[in-house]
Short mmCIF file of C-alpha atoms in Angstrom, two decimals:
data_model
loop_
_atom_site.label_atom_id
_atom_site.label_comp_id
_atom_site.label_asym_id
_atom_site.label_seq_id
_atom_site.Cartn_x
_atom_site.Cartn_y
_atom_site.Cartn_z
CA UNK A 11 0.03 0.05 0.06
CA UNK A 12 2.86 2.36 0.81
CA UNK A 13 4.32 1.67 -2.59
CA UNK A 14 1.09 2.69 -4.43
CA UNK A 15 0.87 5.98 -2.29
CA UNK A 16 4.46 6.80 -3.27
CA UNK A 17 3.77 6.10 -6.80
CA UNK A 18 0.60 8.21 -6.81
CA UNK A 19 2.63 11.16 -5.29
CA UNK A 20 5.29 10.79 -7.90
CA UNK A 21 2.42 11.03 -10.66
CA UNK A 22 0.98 14.07 -9.06
CA UNK A 23 4.48 15.75 -8.75
CA UNK A 24 5.34 14.86 -12.37
CA UNK A 25 1.90 16.27 -13.63
CA UNK A 26 2.48 19.47 -11.57
CA UNK A 27 6.07 19.82 -13.10
CA UNK A 28 4.76 19.40 -16.58
CA UNK A 29 1.89 21.95 -16.03
CA UNK A 30 4.36 24.46 -14.60
CA UNK A 31 6.63 23.93 -17.66
CA UNK A 32 3.83 24.36 -20.06
CA UNK A 33 2.88 27.66 -18.45
CA UNK A 34 6.47 28.89 -18.67
CA UNK A 35 6.74 27.82 -22.28
CA UNK A 36 3.36 29.57 -23.09
CA UNK A 37 4.75 32.92 -21.61
CA UNK A 38 8.02 32.43 -23.42
CA UNK A 39 6.06 32.09 -26.67
CA UNK A 40 4.05 35.17 -26.05
CA UNK A 41 7.18 37.19 -25.29
CA UNK A 42 8.80 35.86 -28.46
CA UNK A 43 5.76 36.50 -30.59
CA UNK A 44 5.49 40.13 -29.22
CA UNK A 45 9.04 40.77 -30.27
CA UNK A 46 8.61 39.27 -33.69
CA UNK A 47 5.40 41.52 -34.15
CA UNK A 48 7.40 44.67 -32.97
CA UNK A 49 9.46 44.60 -36.40
CA UNK A 50 6.49 44.10 -38.57
CA UNK A 51 3.92 46.53 -39.72
CA UNK A 52 0.63 46.12 -37.96
CA UNK A 53 -2.78 46.24 -39.67
CA UNK A 54 -4.09 47.99 -36.54
CA UNK A 55 -1.63 51.01 -36.86
CA UNK A 56 -3.35 54.01 -38.15
CA UNK A 57 -2.98 57.84 -37.82
CA UNK A 58 -6.71 57.84 -37.02
CA UNK A 59 -7.73 57.96 -33.44
CA UNK A 60 -8.67 54.60 -31.77
CA UNK A 61 -12.30 53.72 -31.89
CA UNK A 62 -14.22 55.39 -29.01
CA UNK A 63 -11.71 58.23 -28.81
CA UNK A 64 -13.83 61.29 -29.10
CA UNK A 65 -14.59 64.58 -27.55
CA UNK A 66 -17.99 63.36 -26.13
CA UNK A 67 -19.83 64.37 -29.24
CA UNK A 68 -18.76 61.28 -31.35
CA UNK A 69 -16.17 63.29 -33.28
CA UNK A 70 -12.58 64.26 -32.74
CA UNK A 71 -11.52 67.73 -34.06
CA UNK A 72 -8.52 67.70 -36.29
CA UNK A 73 -6.70 70.33 -34.13
CA UNK A 74 -7.02 67.90 -31.25
CA UNK A 75 -5.48 64.89 -33.20
CA UNK A 76 -2.55 66.90 -34.89
CA UNK A 77 0.84 65.95 -33.79
CA UNK A 78 2.36 68.73 -31.56
CA UNK A 79 4.92 70.74 -33.50
CA UNK A 80 7.39 70.92 -30.60
CA UNK A 81 7.58 67.29 -30.02
CA UNK A 82 10.94 66.33 -31.61
CA UNK A 83 12.08 64.25 -34.60
CA UNK A 84 12.38 60.65 -35.52
CA UNK A 85 11.01 57.60 -33.83
CA UNK A 86 9.25 58.43 -30.62
CA UNK A 87 6.18 58.40 -28.28
CA UNK A 88 4.68 61.83 -27.79
CA UNK A 89 2.39 62.39 -24.76
CA UNK A 90 0.40 65.67 -24.50
CA UNK A 91 -0.59 66.45 -20.92
CA UNK A 92 -3.37 68.94 -21.51
CA UNK A 93 -4.81 67.07 -24.46
CA UNK A 94 -4.45 63.71 -22.66
CA UNK A 95 -3.32 62.17 -25.98
CA UNK A 96 -0.50 59.98 -27.27
CA UNK A 97 1.08 59.85 -30.73
CA UNK A 98 3.27 56.89 -31.92
CA UNK A 99 5.62 58.51 -34.46
CA UNK A 100 7.78 56.57 -36.94
CA UNK A 101 11.34 57.15 -38.10
CA UNK A 102 9.93 59.37 -40.88
CA UNK A 103 8.55 61.79 -38.22
CA UNK A 104 4.90 60.95 -39.10
CA UNK A 105 2.31 59.81 -36.56
CA UNK A 106 1.20 56.13 -37.20
CA UNK A 107 -1.31 56.13 -34.50
CA UNK A 108 -2.83 58.62 -31.97
CA UNK A 109 -5.30 57.88 -29.05
CA UNK A 110 -6.65 59.39 -25.86
CA UNK A 111 -5.41 58.28 -22.44
CA UNK A 112 -6.60 58.62 -18.81
CA UNK A 113 -3.76 60.62 -17.09
CA UNK A 114 -2.21 59.64 -13.90
CA UNK A 115 -2.29 61.76 -10.82
CA UNK A 116 1.38 62.38 -10.87
CA UNK A 117 2.57 64.03 -14.16
CA UNK A 118 6.16 64.10 -15.49
CA UNK A 119 7.51 67.63 -16.50
CA UNK A 120 7.56 68.40 -20.24
CA UNK A 121 10.83 67.13 -21.71
CA UNK A 122 12.49 64.02 -23.44
CA UNK A 123 12.68 60.69 -21.62
CA UNK A 124 13.51 57.26 -22.71
CA UNK A 125 11.65 53.96 -21.98
CA UNK A 126 13.47 52.51 -19.00
CA UNK A 127 11.56 49.32 -18.26
CA UNK A 128 8.54 47.28 -19.54
CA UNK A 129 6.38 44.48 -18.15
CA UNK A 130 3.89 42.33 -19.81
CA UNK A 131 1.55 41.85 -16.88
CA UNK A 132 1.55 43.45 -13.37
CA UNK A 133 -0.75 45.01 -10.88
CA UNK A 134 -0.87 48.65 -11.08
CA UNK A 135 -0.34 50.93 -8.27
CA UNK A 136 -4.21 51.33 -7.95
CA UNK A 137 -4.55 47.49 -7.54
CA UNK A 138 -5.83 46.93 -10.95
CA UNK A 139 -4.35 44.16 -13.16
CA UNK A 140 -2.59 45.76 -16.19
CA UNK A 141 -0.76 44.71 -19.26
CA UNK A 142 1.82 46.22 -21.77
CA UNK A 143 3.46 48.48 -19.17
CA UNK A 144 5.97 50.95 -20.64
CA UNK A 145 7.70 53.02 -18.01
CA UNK A 146 9.69 56.18 -18.86
CA UNK A 147 9.83 58.60 -15.85
CA UNK A 148 10.12 58.81 -12.08
CA UNK A 149 8.60 61.81 -10.23
CA UNK A 150 9.41 62.04 -6.56
CA UNK A 151 9.46 58.36 -6.15
CA UNK A 152 6.41 57.71 -8.35
CA UNK A 153 7.21 55.61 -11.44
CA UNK A 154 5.26 56.92 -14.47
CA UNK A 155 4.21 54.92 -17.53
CA UNK A 156 1.65 53.71 -19.95
CA UNK A 157 -0.55 50.56 -19.32
CA UNK A 158 -3.81 49.08 -20.12
CA UNK A 159 -6.20 47.51 -17.71
CA UNK A 160 -6.91 43.94 -18.34
CA UNK A 161 -10.70 44.82 -17.83
CA UNK A 162 -10.38 47.53 -20.45
CA UNK A 163 -11.27 50.32 -18.09
CA UNK A 164 -9.73 53.82 -18.41
CA UNK A 165 -10.87 55.41 -15.15
CA UNK A 166 -10.57 58.87 -14.11
CA UNK A 167 -7.55 59.37 -11.90
CA UNK A 168 -8.31 59.22 -8.05
CA UNK A 169 -6.82 62.60 -6.83
CA UNK A 170 -6.34 61.08 -3.39
CA UNK A 171 -3.76 58.88 -4.44
CA UNK A 172 -0.32 59.33 -6.13
CA UNK A 173 -0.17 56.95 -9.01
CA UNK A 174 1.85 57.19 -12.24
CA UNK A 175 -0.22 54.87 -14.54
CA UNK A 176 -1.34 56.54 -17.58
CA UNK A 177 -4.29 54.30 -18.88
CA UNK A 178 -4.96 53.39 -22.46
CA UNK A 179 -7.34 51.01 -24.13
CA UNK A 180 -6.03 47.52 -24.68
CA UNK A 181 -5.55 47.88 -28.43
CA UNK A 182 -3.69 51.17 -28.04
CA UNK A 183 -1.58 49.64 -25.18
CA UNK A 184 -0.45 46.78 -27.52
CA UNK A 185 0.35 49.24 -30.33
CA UNK A 186 2.51 51.31 -27.87
CA UNK A 187 4.11 48.16 -26.43
CA UNK A 188 5.15 47.05 -29.98
CA UNK A 189 6.31 50.64 -30.83
CA UNK A 190 8.37 51.46 -27.74
CA UNK A 191 11.05 49.00 -26.60
CA UNK A 192 13.47 50.03 -23.92
CA UNK A 193 15.48 53.19 -24.93
CA UNK A 194 12.64 54.56 -27.22
CA UNK A 195 12.28 58.43 -26.67
CA UNK A 196 9.17 59.73 -24.97
CA UNK A 197 8.47 63.35 -25.35
CA UNK A 198 6.23 64.94 -22.92
CA UNK A 199 4.58 68.32 -23.97
CA UNK A 200 2.08 70.49 -22.25
#
């Protein structure tokens, strides 16, 4: 009888080990696929605003979606604080995509930054599970970066908490993730 219990435990351990290896393999595949997509043009990239990005009247004025003139040159991410909008800009200096974001409660000063770290899945400083986290600044101990909530929400910031998560829709988050590997310039304008 002791022999069959030991044998059963061995089968369980082997099964758990195989399941763990499968999960690790799956995440490795996802990371590899994301890097492969980063170098290829995406059918979802567009200079048009993302679906649902509007001024509340089901339209987005052209002046609100125009790339700020003082935002640098070349491949970069541009974040306009007052307009609460992001542009993904290619090497040719043209925006390939623009979208609205929900700002964090802590804003970085206008200027040029670089993507310093990324995470595919974490829990945000507000306790919400997020994906495609692209971090680029630190303001008084608060890390500032872009992320998309797994539940798709883009909440208004809670002024009572110091958070650095700039929230975007999931499709926009994936586009930014693919556009901005570590070292990519992020230009913050008023």
